[in-house]
Amino acid sequence: MRTSTGPSRRGVLGTAVAGALGVAAAGAPAHAAAAGDDVPRAGERVVAILLYDGFTALDAIGPYEVLCRVPGVRVVTVGVRQAGPVRTDTGELGIVAERTLAEVPAAHVLLVPGGGPRGQSAAGADPAVQRWIRRIDRGSVWTTSVCTGSLILGAAGLLRGVPATTHWAARPLLEETGAVWTRQRFVEHGKIITAAGVSAGIDMGLHLASRLAGDDVARAMQLGVEYDPAPPFDSGSVEKADEHTKQLALKLLNDASL
């Protein structure tokens, strides 16, 4: 699509790719999925991202943005009881779930995002969600979470004795599930991979990309999404932040959550 201001991002990137690879930029490759084609193809590895009322947007979208372009991978968003828009923890953003729990009986990768306290607690206490998580985990190659999504995995009984991480403020709740809290950006233990708070899901997504398609693809995806953090403040870790910043961060998060 072109606008009065010039070519779209897709057009610019397509031209750049064609030039870099020395191929023509006329049209999409024959194997590309048609617009609206949301049915996994034979041989594709499915990444199922659970969307429940009150999940945190970046917990899901960070890994999605990395994994949706990995060759041979199909990312499916899964709603609890119906497909359609699911509201995030602020109540102001809706992201579409393509399938329901009943429509996704298996997946190569399970990804559970965290959420606001009420949304995360409700998902952790929902028998249907817990049954589905345990069912997917039985056949998954990787079972993963971002932020307080680990509390939902813990509620399903998947983290007893397992080294895991979560948002820094949720450490006591994680330990109550029987997990062994581990202070890392993401923690891999067997088939379980848990990421710390919110933005750490991007790091985990890149790690998953390397597991699914190799380091070259993961390295290229990191460049593709230009993930080269250079934040304006050095307060992104609880160890670096003063007490005022910690309390303000918690207030801002809680005030914005339904």
PDB file of C-alpha atoms in Angstrom:
ATOM      1  CA  MET A   1       0.000   0.000   0.000  1.00  0.00           C
ATOM      2  CA  ARG A   2       1.241   3.471  -0.867  1.00  0.00           C
ATOM      3  CA  THR A   3       0.196   6.710   0.748  1.00  0.00           C
ATOM      4  CA  SER A   4       0.735  10.297  -0.238  1.00  0.00           C
ATOM      5  CA  THR A   5       3.830  10.317   1.952  1.00  0.00           C
ATOM      6  CA  GLY A   6       5.557   7.462   0.153  1.00  0.00           C
ATOM      7  CA  PRO A   7       5.869   3.695   0.219  1.00  0.00           C
ATOM      8  CA  SER A   8       4.710   1.579   3.127  1.00  0.00           C
ATOM      9  CA  ARG A   9       7.089  -0.110   5.557  1.00  0.00           C
ATOM     10  CA  ARG A  10       6.390  -3.451   3.850  1.00  0.00           C
ATOM     11  CA  GLY A  11       7.376  -1.972   0.502  1.00  0.00           C
ATOM     12  CA  VAL A  12      10.542  -0.421   1.882  1.00  0.00           C
ATOM     13  CA  LEU A  13      11.568  -3.622   3.637  1.00  0.00           C
ATOM     14  CA  GLY A  14      10.715  -5.725   0.585  1.00  0.00           C
ATOM     15  CA  THR A  15      12.915  -3.582  -1.616  1.00  0.00           C
ATOM     16  CA  ALA A  16      15.737  -3.710   0.923  1.00  0.00           C
ATOM     17  CA  VAL A  17      15.505  -7.481   1.197  1.00  0.00           C
ATOM     18  CA  ALA A  18      15.460  -7.884  -2.560  1.00  0.00           C
ATOM     19  CA  GLY A  19      18.553  -5.728  -2.903  1.00  0.00           C
ATOM     20  CA  ALA A  20      20.397  -7.482  -0.087  1.00  0.00           C
ATOM     21  CA  LEU A  21      19.642 -10.956  -1.391  1.00  0.00           C
ATOM     22  CA  GLY A  22      20.003 -10.122  -5.067  1.00  0.00           C
ATOM     23  CA  VAL A  23      16.487 -11.237  -6.015  1.00  0.00           C
ATOM     24  CA  ALA A  24      13.561  -9.560  -7.693  1.00  0.00           C
ATOM     25  CA  ALA A  25      11.031  -7.812  -5.452  1.00  0.00           C
ATOM     26  CA  ALA A  26       8.046  -8.545  -7.647  1.00  0.00           C
ATOM     27  CA  GLY A  27       5.405 -10.169  -5.481  1.00  0.00           C
ATOM     28  CA  ALA A  28       5.358 -12.420  -2.449  1.00  0.00           C
ATOM     29  CA  PRO A  29       6.950 -15.874  -2.446  1.00  0.00           C
ATOM     30  CA  ALA A  30       4.710 -18.672  -3.607  1.00  0.00           C
ATOM     31  CA  HIS A  31       4.659 -20.352  -0.198  1.00  0.00           C
ATOM     32  CA  ALA A  32       3.479 -17.238   1.669  1.00  0.00           C
ATOM     33  CA  ALA A  33       0.148 -17.609   3.437  1.00  0.00           C
ATOM     34  CA  ALA A  34      -2.721 -15.678   1.958  1.00  0.00           C
ATOM     35  CA  ALA A  35      -4.158 -12.820   3.963  1.00  0.00           C
ATOM     36  CA  GLY A  36      -6.477 -14.165   6.627  1.00  0.00           C
ATOM     37  CA  ASP A  37      -5.067 -17.694   6.362  1.00  0.00           C
ATOM     38  CA  ASP A  38      -4.925 -18.631  10.049  1.00  0.00           C
ATOM     39  CA  VAL A  39      -4.922 -22.416   9.678  1.00  0.00           C
ATOM     40  CA  PRO A  40      -1.609 -24.095  10.563  1.00  0.00           C
ATOM     41  CA  ARG A  41      -0.105 -25.949   7.614  1.00  0.00           C
ATOM     42  CA  ALA A  42       1.168 -29.514   7.719  1.00  0.00           C
ATOM     43  CA  GLY A  43       4.535 -29.640   9.436  1.00  0.00           C
ATOM     44  CA  GLU A  44       4.266 -26.215  11.025  1.00  0.00           C
ATOM     45  CA  ARG A  45       5.169 -26.008  14.692  1.00  0.00           C
ATOM     46  CA  VAL A  46       2.388 -24.273  16.572  1.00  0.00           C
ATOM     47  CA  VAL A  47       3.112 -21.704  19.260  1.00  0.00           C
ATOM     48  CA  ALA A  48      -0.075 -21.276  21.311  1.00  0.00           C
ATOM     49  CA  ILE A  49      -0.315 -17.978  23.200  1.00  0.00           C
ATOM     50  CA  LEU A  50      -3.023 -17.939  25.852  1.00  0.00           C
ATOM     51  CA  LEU A  51      -5.085 -14.738  25.981  1.00  0.00           C
ATOM     52  CA  TYR A  52      -7.268 -14.329  29.061  1.00  0.00           C
ATOM     53  CA  ASP A  53      -9.134 -11.283  30.322  1.00  0.00           C
ATOM     54  CA  GLY A  54      -6.623  -8.992  31.989  1.00  0.00           C
ATOM     55  CA  PHE A  55      -3.392 -10.271  30.408  1.00  0.00           C
ATOM     56  CA  THR A  56      -0.537  -7.804  29.846  1.00  0.00           C
ATOM     57  CA  ALA A  57      -0.169  -6.821  26.199  1.00  0.00           C
ATOM     58  CA  LEU A  58       3.623  -6.831  25.841  1.00  0.00           C
ATOM     59  CA  ASP A  59       3.903 -10.182  27.651  1.00  0.00           C
ATOM     60  CA  ALA A  60       2.179 -11.727  24.643  1.00  0.00           C
ATOM     61  CA  ILE A  61       3.103  -9.349  21.835  1.00  0.00           C
ATOM     62  CA  GLY A  62       6.845  -9.203  22.610  1.00  0.00           C
ATOM     63  CA  PRO A  63       7.419 -12.923  21.962  1.00  0.00           C
ATOM     64  CA  TYR A  64       4.805 -12.896  19.182  1.00  0.00           C
ATOM     65  CA  GLU A  65       6.659 -10.214  17.249  1.00  0.00           C
ATOM     66  CA  VAL A  66       9.781 -12.384  17.231  1.00  0.00           C
ATOM     67  CA  LEU A  67       8.241 -15.819  16.711  1.00  0.00           C
ATOM     68  CA  CYS A  68       5.607 -15.013  14.087  1.00  0.00           C
ATOM     69  CA  ARG A  69       8.321 -14.629  11.449  1.00  0.00           C
ATOM     70  CA  VAL A  70      10.363 -17.720  12.293  1.00  0.00           C
ATOM     71  CA  PRO A  71      10.250 -20.174   9.351  1.00  0.00           C
ATOM     72  CA  GLY A  72       8.064 -23.198   9.959  1.00  0.00           C
ATOM     73  CA  VAL A  73       6.357 -21.645  12.990  1.00  0.00           C
ATOM     74  CA  ARG A  74       2.689 -20.707  13.253  1.00  0.00           C
ATOM     75  CA  VAL A  75       1.642 -18.551  16.206  1.00  0.00           C
ATOM     76  CA  VAL A  76      -1.944 -19.049  17.346  1.00  0.00           C
ATOM     77  CA  THR A  77      -3.663 -16.813  19.885  1.00  0.00           C
ATOM     78  CA  VAL A  78      -6.058 -18.740  22.108  1.00  0.00           C
ATOM     79  CA  GLY A  79      -9.022 -17.329  24.010  1.00  0.00           C
ATOM     80  CA  VAL A  80     -10.514 -19.032  27.024  1.00  0.00           C
ATOM     81  CA  ARG A  81     -14.127 -19.596  25.993  1.00  0.00           C
ATOM     82  CA  GLN A  82     -14.560 -17.755  22.727  1.00  0.00           C
ATOM     83  CA  ALA A  83     -12.567 -16.301  19.886  1.00  0.00           C
ATOM     84  CA  GLY A  84     -12.493 -12.566  19.337  1.00  0.00           C
ATOM     85  CA  PRO A  85     -11.095  -9.527  21.153  1.00  0.00           C
ATOM     86  CA  VAL A  86      -9.675 -10.103  24.629  1.00  0.00           C
ATOM     87  CA  ARG A  87      -9.084  -7.105  26.867  1.00  0.00           C
ATOM     88  CA  THR A  88      -5.677  -6.493  28.414  1.00  0.00           C
ATOM     89  CA  ASP A  89      -5.028  -5.530  32.032  1.00  0.00           C
ATOM     90  CA  THR A  90      -5.747  -1.829  31.456  1.00  0.00           C
ATOM     91  CA  GLY A  91      -9.099  -2.569  29.825  1.00  0.00           C
ATOM     92  CA  GLU A  92      -8.251  -0.152  27.026  1.00  0.00           C
ATOM     93  CA  LEU A  93      -6.710  -2.519  24.478  1.00  0.00           C
ATOM     94  CA  GLY A  94      -8.201  -5.593  22.881  1.00  0.00           C
ATOM     95  CA  ILE A  95      -6.192  -8.268  21.046  1.00  0.00           C
ATOM     96  CA  VAL A  96      -7.952 -10.896  18.961  1.00  0.00           C
ATOM     97  CA  ALA A  97      -7.886 -14.546  19.978  1.00  0.00           C
ATOM     98  CA  GLU A  98      -8.105 -16.717  16.856  1.00  0.00           C
ATOM     99  CA  ARG A  99      -9.108 -19.957  18.587  1.00  0.00           C
ATOM    100  CA  THR A 100     -10.633 -21.219  21.818  1.00  0.00           C
ATOM    101  CA  LEU A 101      -9.116 -23.663  24.281  1.00  0.00           C
ATOM    102  CA  ALA A 102     -11.260 -26.436  22.832  1.00  0.00           C
ATOM    103  CA  GLU A 103      -9.964 -25.728  19.327  1.00  0.00           C
ATOM    104  CA  VAL A 104      -6.282 -26.060  20.256  1.00  0.00           C
ATOM    105  CA  PRO A 105      -5.710 -29.532  21.720  1.00  0.00           C
ATOM    106  CA  ALA A 106      -1.920 -29.556  21.215  1.00  0.00           C
ATOM    107  CA  ALA A 107       0.997 -27.229  20.508  1.00  0.00           C
ATOM    108  CA  HIS A 108       4.742 -27.395  20.054  1.00  0.00           C
ATOM    109  CA  VAL A 109       5.147 -24.371  22.331  1.00  0.00           C
ATOM    110  CA  LEU A 110       2.791 -23.112  25.041  1.00  0.00           C
ATOM    111  CA  LEU A 111       3.230 -19.475  26.030  1.00  0.00           C
ATOM    112  CA  VAL A 112       1.361 -18.003  29.002  1.00  0.00           C
ATOM    113  CA  PRO A 113       1.614 -14.224  29.494  1.00  0.00           C
ATOM    114  CA  GLY A 114       1.263 -12.507  32.823  1.00  0.00           C
ATOM    115  CA  GLY A 115      -1.441 -10.040  33.675  1.00  0.00           C
ATOM    116  CA  GLY A 116      -2.923  -7.662  36.171  1.00  0.00           C
ATOM    117  CA  PRO A 117      -3.552  -9.146  39.620  1.00  0.00           C
ATOM    118  CA  ARG A 118      -7.230  -9.890  39.010  1.00  0.00           C
ATOM    119  CA  GLY A 119      -6.780 -11.282  35.509  1.00  0.00           C
ATOM    120  CA  GLN A 120      -3.813 -13.434  36.421  1.00  0.00           C
ATOM    121  CA  SER A 121      -5.474 -14.719  39.603  1.00  0.00           C
ATOM    122  CA  ALA A 122      -8.687 -15.551  37.753  1.00  0.00           C
ATOM    123  CA  ALA A 123      -6.799 -17.480  35.061  1.00  0.00           C
ATOM    124  CA  GLY A 124      -4.827 -19.337  37.708  1.00  0.00           C
ATOM    125  CA  ALA A 125      -8.049 -20.346  39.443  1.00  0.00           C
ATOM    126  CA  ASP A 126     -10.028 -21.234  36.298  1.00  0.00           C
ATOM    127  CA  PRO A 127     -10.367 -25.040  36.065  1.00  0.00           C
ATOM    128  CA  ALA A 128     -10.792 -24.909  32.283  1.00  0.00           C
ATOM    129  CA  VAL A 129      -7.580 -22.918  31.858  1.00  0.00           C
ATOM    130  CA  GLN A 130      -5.674 -25.182  34.219  1.00  0.00           C
ATOM    131  CA  ARG A 131      -6.871 -28.369  32.495  1.00  0.00           C
ATOM    132  CA  TRP A 132      -5.902 -26.950  29.117  1.00  0.00           C
ATOM    133  CA  ILE A 133      -2.437 -25.904  30.300  1.00  0.00           C
ATOM    134  CA  ARG A 134      -1.749 -29.359  31.714  1.00  0.00           C
ATOM    135  CA  ARG A 135      -3.058 -30.990  28.551  1.00  0.00           C
ATOM    136  CA  ILE A 136      -0.886 -28.846  26.262  1.00  0.00           C
ATOM    137  CA  ASP A 137       2.126 -29.327  28.532  1.00  0.00           C
ATOM    138  CA  ARG A 138       1.875 -33.106  28.281  1.00  0.00           C
ATOM    139  CA  GLY A 139       2.637 -32.938  24.562  1.00  0.00           C
ATOM    140  CA  SER A 140       4.589 -29.696  24.243  1.00  0.00           C
ATOM    141  CA  VAL A 141       8.274 -29.436  23.474  1.00  0.00           C
ATOM    142  CA  TRP A 142       8.457 -26.120  25.346  1.00  0.00           C
ATOM    143  CA  THR A 143       6.157 -24.753  28.030  1.00  0.00           C
ATOM    144  CA  THR A 144       6.844 -21.075  28.669  1.00  0.00           C
ATOM    145  CA  SER A 145       5.626 -18.009  30.504  1.00  0.00           C
ATOM    146  CA  VAL A 146       6.297 -14.296  30.709  1.00  0.00           C
ATOM    147  CA  CYS A 147       6.133 -12.223  33.888  1.00  0.00           C
ATOM    148  CA  THR A 148       3.354 -13.417  36.222  1.00  0.00           C
ATOM    149  CA  GLY A 149       2.344 -16.020  33.677  1.00  0.00           C
ATOM    150  CA  SER A 150       4.650 -18.252  35.716  1.00  0.00           C
ATOM    151  CA  LEU A 151       2.133 -18.011  38.576  1.00  0.00           C
ATOM    152  CA  ILE A 152      -0.465 -19.514  36.235  1.00  0.00           C
ATOM    153  CA  LEU A 153       1.915 -22.337  35.310  1.00  0.00           C
ATOM    154  CA  GLY A 154       2.574 -22.774  39.017  1.00  0.00           C
ATOM    155  CA  ALA A 155      -1.142 -22.965  39.755  1.00  0.00           C
ATOM    156  CA  ALA A 156      -1.311 -25.817  37.244  1.00  0.00           C
ATOM    157  CA  GLY A 157       1.310 -27.668  39.263  1.00  0.00           C
ATOM    158  CA  LEU A 158       4.062 -27.395  36.658  1.00  0.00           C
ATOM    159  CA  LEU A 159       6.708 -25.551  38.682  1.00  0.00           C
ATOM    160  CA  ARG A 160       7.138 -27.586  41.865  1.00  0.00           C
ATOM    161  CA  GLY A 161      10.870 -27.735  42.535  1.00  0.00           C
ATOM    162  CA  VAL A 162      11.586 -25.993  39.221  1.00  0.00           C
ATOM    163  CA  PRO A 163      13.970 -23.011  38.964  1.00  0.00           C
ATOM    164  CA  ALA A 164      11.857 -20.191  37.552  1.00  0.00           C
ATOM    165  CA  THR A 165      11.471 -16.436  37.417  1.00  0.00           C
ATOM    166  CA  THR A 166       8.695 -13.853  37.261  1.00  0.00           C
ATOM    167  CA  HIS A 167       8.135 -10.130  37.772  1.00  0.00           C
ATOM    168  CA  TRP A 168      10.305  -8.933  40.666  1.00  0.00           C
ATOM    169  CA  ALA A 169       7.286  -7.951  42.748  1.00  0.00           C
ATOM    170  CA  ALA A 170       5.728 -11.425  42.422  1.00  0.00           C
ATOM    171  CA  ARG A 171       8.638 -13.438  43.808  1.00  0.00           C
ATOM    172  CA  PRO A 172       6.802 -14.450  47.041  1.00  0.00           C
ATOM    173  CA  LEU A 173       3.777 -15.611  45.037  1.00  0.00           C
ATOM    174  CA  LEU A 174       5.989 -17.650  42.726  1.00  0.00           C
ATOM    175  CA  GLU A 175       7.670 -19.349  45.658  1.00  0.00           C
ATOM    176  CA  GLU A 176       4.247 -20.246  47.064  1.00  0.00           C
ATOM    177  CA  THR A 177       3.679 -22.415  43.975  1.00  0.00           C
ATOM    178  CA  GLY A 178       6.723 -24.504  44.899  1.00  0.00           C
ATOM    179  CA  ALA A 179       9.019 -22.949  42.301  1.00  0.00           C
ATOM    180  CA  VAL A 180      12.627 -22.070  43.095  1.00  0.00           C
ATOM    181  CA  TRP A 181      12.877 -18.342  42.359  1.00  0.00           C
ATOM    182  CA  THR A 182      15.901 -17.554  40.184  1.00  0.00           C
ATOM    183  CA  ARG A 183      16.991 -14.020  39.404  1.00  0.00           C
ATOM    184  CA  GLN A 184      17.625 -14.118  35.648  1.00  0.00           C
ATOM    185  CA  ARG A 185      16.159 -12.462  32.568  1.00  0.00           C
ATOM    186  CA  PHE A 186      14.798 -15.880  31.626  1.00  0.00           C
ATOM    187  CA  VAL A 187      15.304 -19.322  33.104  1.00  0.00           C
ATOM    188  CA  GLU A 188      15.321 -22.604  31.169  1.00  0.00           C
ATOM    189  CA  HIS A 189      14.867 -25.845  33.087  1.00  0.00           C
ATOM    190  CA  GLY A 190      14.121 -28.898  30.974  1.00  0.00           C
ATOM    191  CA  LYS A 191      11.133 -27.992  28.815  1.00  0.00           C
ATOM    192  CA  ILE A 192      10.082 -25.101  31.058  1.00  0.00           C
ATOM    193  CA  ILE A 193      11.221 -21.576  30.185  1.00  0.00           C
ATOM    194  CA  THR A 194      10.056 -18.659  32.323  1.00  0.00           C
ATOM    195  CA  ALA A 195      10.811 -14.986  31.661  1.00  0.00           C
ATOM    196  CA  ALA A 196      10.987 -12.124  34.143  1.00  0.00           C
ATOM    197  CA  GLY A 197       8.779  -9.048  33.898  1.00  0.00           C
ATOM    198  CA  VAL A 198       7.060  -7.906  30.709  1.00  0.00           C
ATOM    199  CA  SER A 199       9.900  -6.855  28.359  1.00  0.00           C
ATOM    200  CA  ALA A 200      11.886  -9.978  29.277  1.00  0.00           C
ATOM    201  CA  GLY A 201       9.477 -11.859  27.029  1.00  0.00           C
ATOM    202  CA  ILE A 202      11.350 -10.456  24.028  1.00  0.00           C
ATOM    203  CA  ASP A 203      14.588 -11.998  25.307  1.00  0.00           C
ATOM    204  CA  MET A 204      12.826 -15.300  25.850  1.00  0.00           C
ATOM    205  CA  GLY A 205      11.242 -15.064  22.407  1.00  0.00           C
ATOM    206  CA  LEU A 206      14.663 -14.719  20.814  1.00  0.00           C
ATOM    207  CA  HIS A 207      15.925 -17.670  22.839  1.00  0.00           C
ATOM    208  CA  LEU A 208      12.943 -19.717  21.654  1.00  0.00           C
ATOM    209  CA  ALA A 209      13.648 -18.645  18.072  1.00  0.00           C
ATOM    210  CA  SER A 210      17.152 -20.068  18.415  1.00  0.00           C
ATOM    211  CA  ARG A 211      15.726 -23.318  19.804  1.00  0.00           C
ATOM    212  CA  LEU A 212      13.202 -23.580  16.992  1.00  0.00           C
ATOM    213  CA  ALA A 213      15.265 -22.440  14.021  1.00  0.00           C
ATOM    214  CA  GLY A 214      18.883 -21.973  15.077  1.00  0.00           C
ATOM    215  CA  ASP A 215      21.067 -19.115  16.189  1.00  0.00           C
ATOM    216  CA  ASP A 216      21.327 -17.561  12.728  1.00  0.00           C
ATOM    217  CA  VAL A 217      17.569 -17.049  12.498  1.00  0.00           C
ATOM    218  CA  ALA A 218      17.339 -15.773  16.074  1.00  0.00           C
ATOM    219  CA  ARG A 219      20.223 -13.374  15.509  1.00  0.00           C
ATOM    220  CA  ALA A 220      18.573 -12.135  12.305  1.00  0.00           C
ATOM    221  CA  MET A 221      15.225 -11.676  14.058  1.00  0.00           C
ATOM    222  CA  GLN A 222      16.890  -9.612  16.769  1.00  0.00           C
ATOM    223  CA  LEU A 223      18.146  -7.328  14.016  1.00  0.00           C
ATOM    224  CA  GLY A 224      14.806  -7.517  12.204  1.00  0.00           C
ATOM    225  CA  VAL A 225      12.949  -6.087  15.189  1.00  0.00           C
ATOM    226  CA  GLU A 226      15.964  -3.847  15.947  1.00  0.00           C
ATOM    227  CA  TYR A 227      16.118  -5.036  19.531  1.00  0.00           C
ATOM    228  CA  ASP A 228      19.144  -3.153  20.806  1.00  0.00           C
ATOM    229  CA  PRO A 229      18.010  -1.657  24.125  1.00  0.00           C
ATOM    230  CA  ALA A 230      19.518   1.645  25.181  1.00  0.00           C
ATOM    231  CA  PRO A 231      17.055   2.945  27.795  1.00  0.00           C
ATOM    232  CA  PRO A 232      17.267   6.541  28.980  1.00  0.00           C
ATOM    233  CA  PHE A 233      17.345   5.479  32.647  1.00  0.00           C
ATOM    234  CA  ASP A 234      19.258   2.783  34.502  1.00  0.00           C
ATOM    235  CA  SER A 235      16.294   1.628  36.582  1.00  0.00           C
ATOM    236  CA  GLY A 236      15.133  -1.426  34.648  1.00  0.00           C
ATOM    237  CA  SER A 237      16.211  -3.880  37.339  1.00  0.00           C
ATOM    238  CA  VAL A 238      14.962  -3.932  40.912  1.00  0.00           C
ATOM    239  CA  GLU A 239      18.566  -4.152  42.089  1.00  0.00           C
ATOM    240  CA  LYS A 240      19.307  -0.802  40.447  1.00  0.00           C
ATOM    241  CA  ALA A 241      16.215   1.122  41.536  1.00  0.00           C
ATOM    242  CA  ASP A 242      15.818   3.103  44.744  1.00  0.00           C
ATOM    243  CA  GLU A 243      12.877   2.558  47.077  1.00  0.00           C
ATOM    244  CA  HIS A 244      10.915   5.544  45.762  1.00  0.00           C
ATOM    245  CA  THR A 245      11.169   4.231  42.192  1.00  0.00           C
ATOM    246  CA  LYS A 246      10.070   0.752  43.281  1.00  0.00           C
ATOM    247  CA  GLN A 247       6.996   2.037  45.090  1.00  0.00           C
ATOM    248  CA  LEU A 248       6.070   4.390  42.257  1.00  0.00           C
ATOM    249  CA  ALA A 249       6.433   1.569  39.720  1.00  0.00           C
ATOM    250  CA  LEU A 250       4.070  -0.635  41.727  1.00  0.00           C
ATOM    251  CA  LYS A 251       1.571   2.222  42.092  1.00  0.00           C
ATOM    252  CA  LEU A 252       1.610   2.981  38.373  1.00  0.00           C
ATOM    253  CA  LEU A 253       1.102  -0.683  37.477  1.00  0.00           C
ATOM    254  CA  ASN A 254      -1.659  -1.236  40.031  1.00  0.00           C
ATOM    255  CA  ASP A 255      -3.496   2.013  39.252  1.00  0.00           C
ATOM    256  CA  ALA A 256      -3.657   1.114  35.539  1.00  0.00           C
ATOM    257  CA  SER A 257      -4.882  -2.451  36.094  1.00  0.00           C
ATOM    258  CA  LEU A 258      -8.543  -3.355  36.302  1.00  0.00           C
TER     259      LEU A 258
END
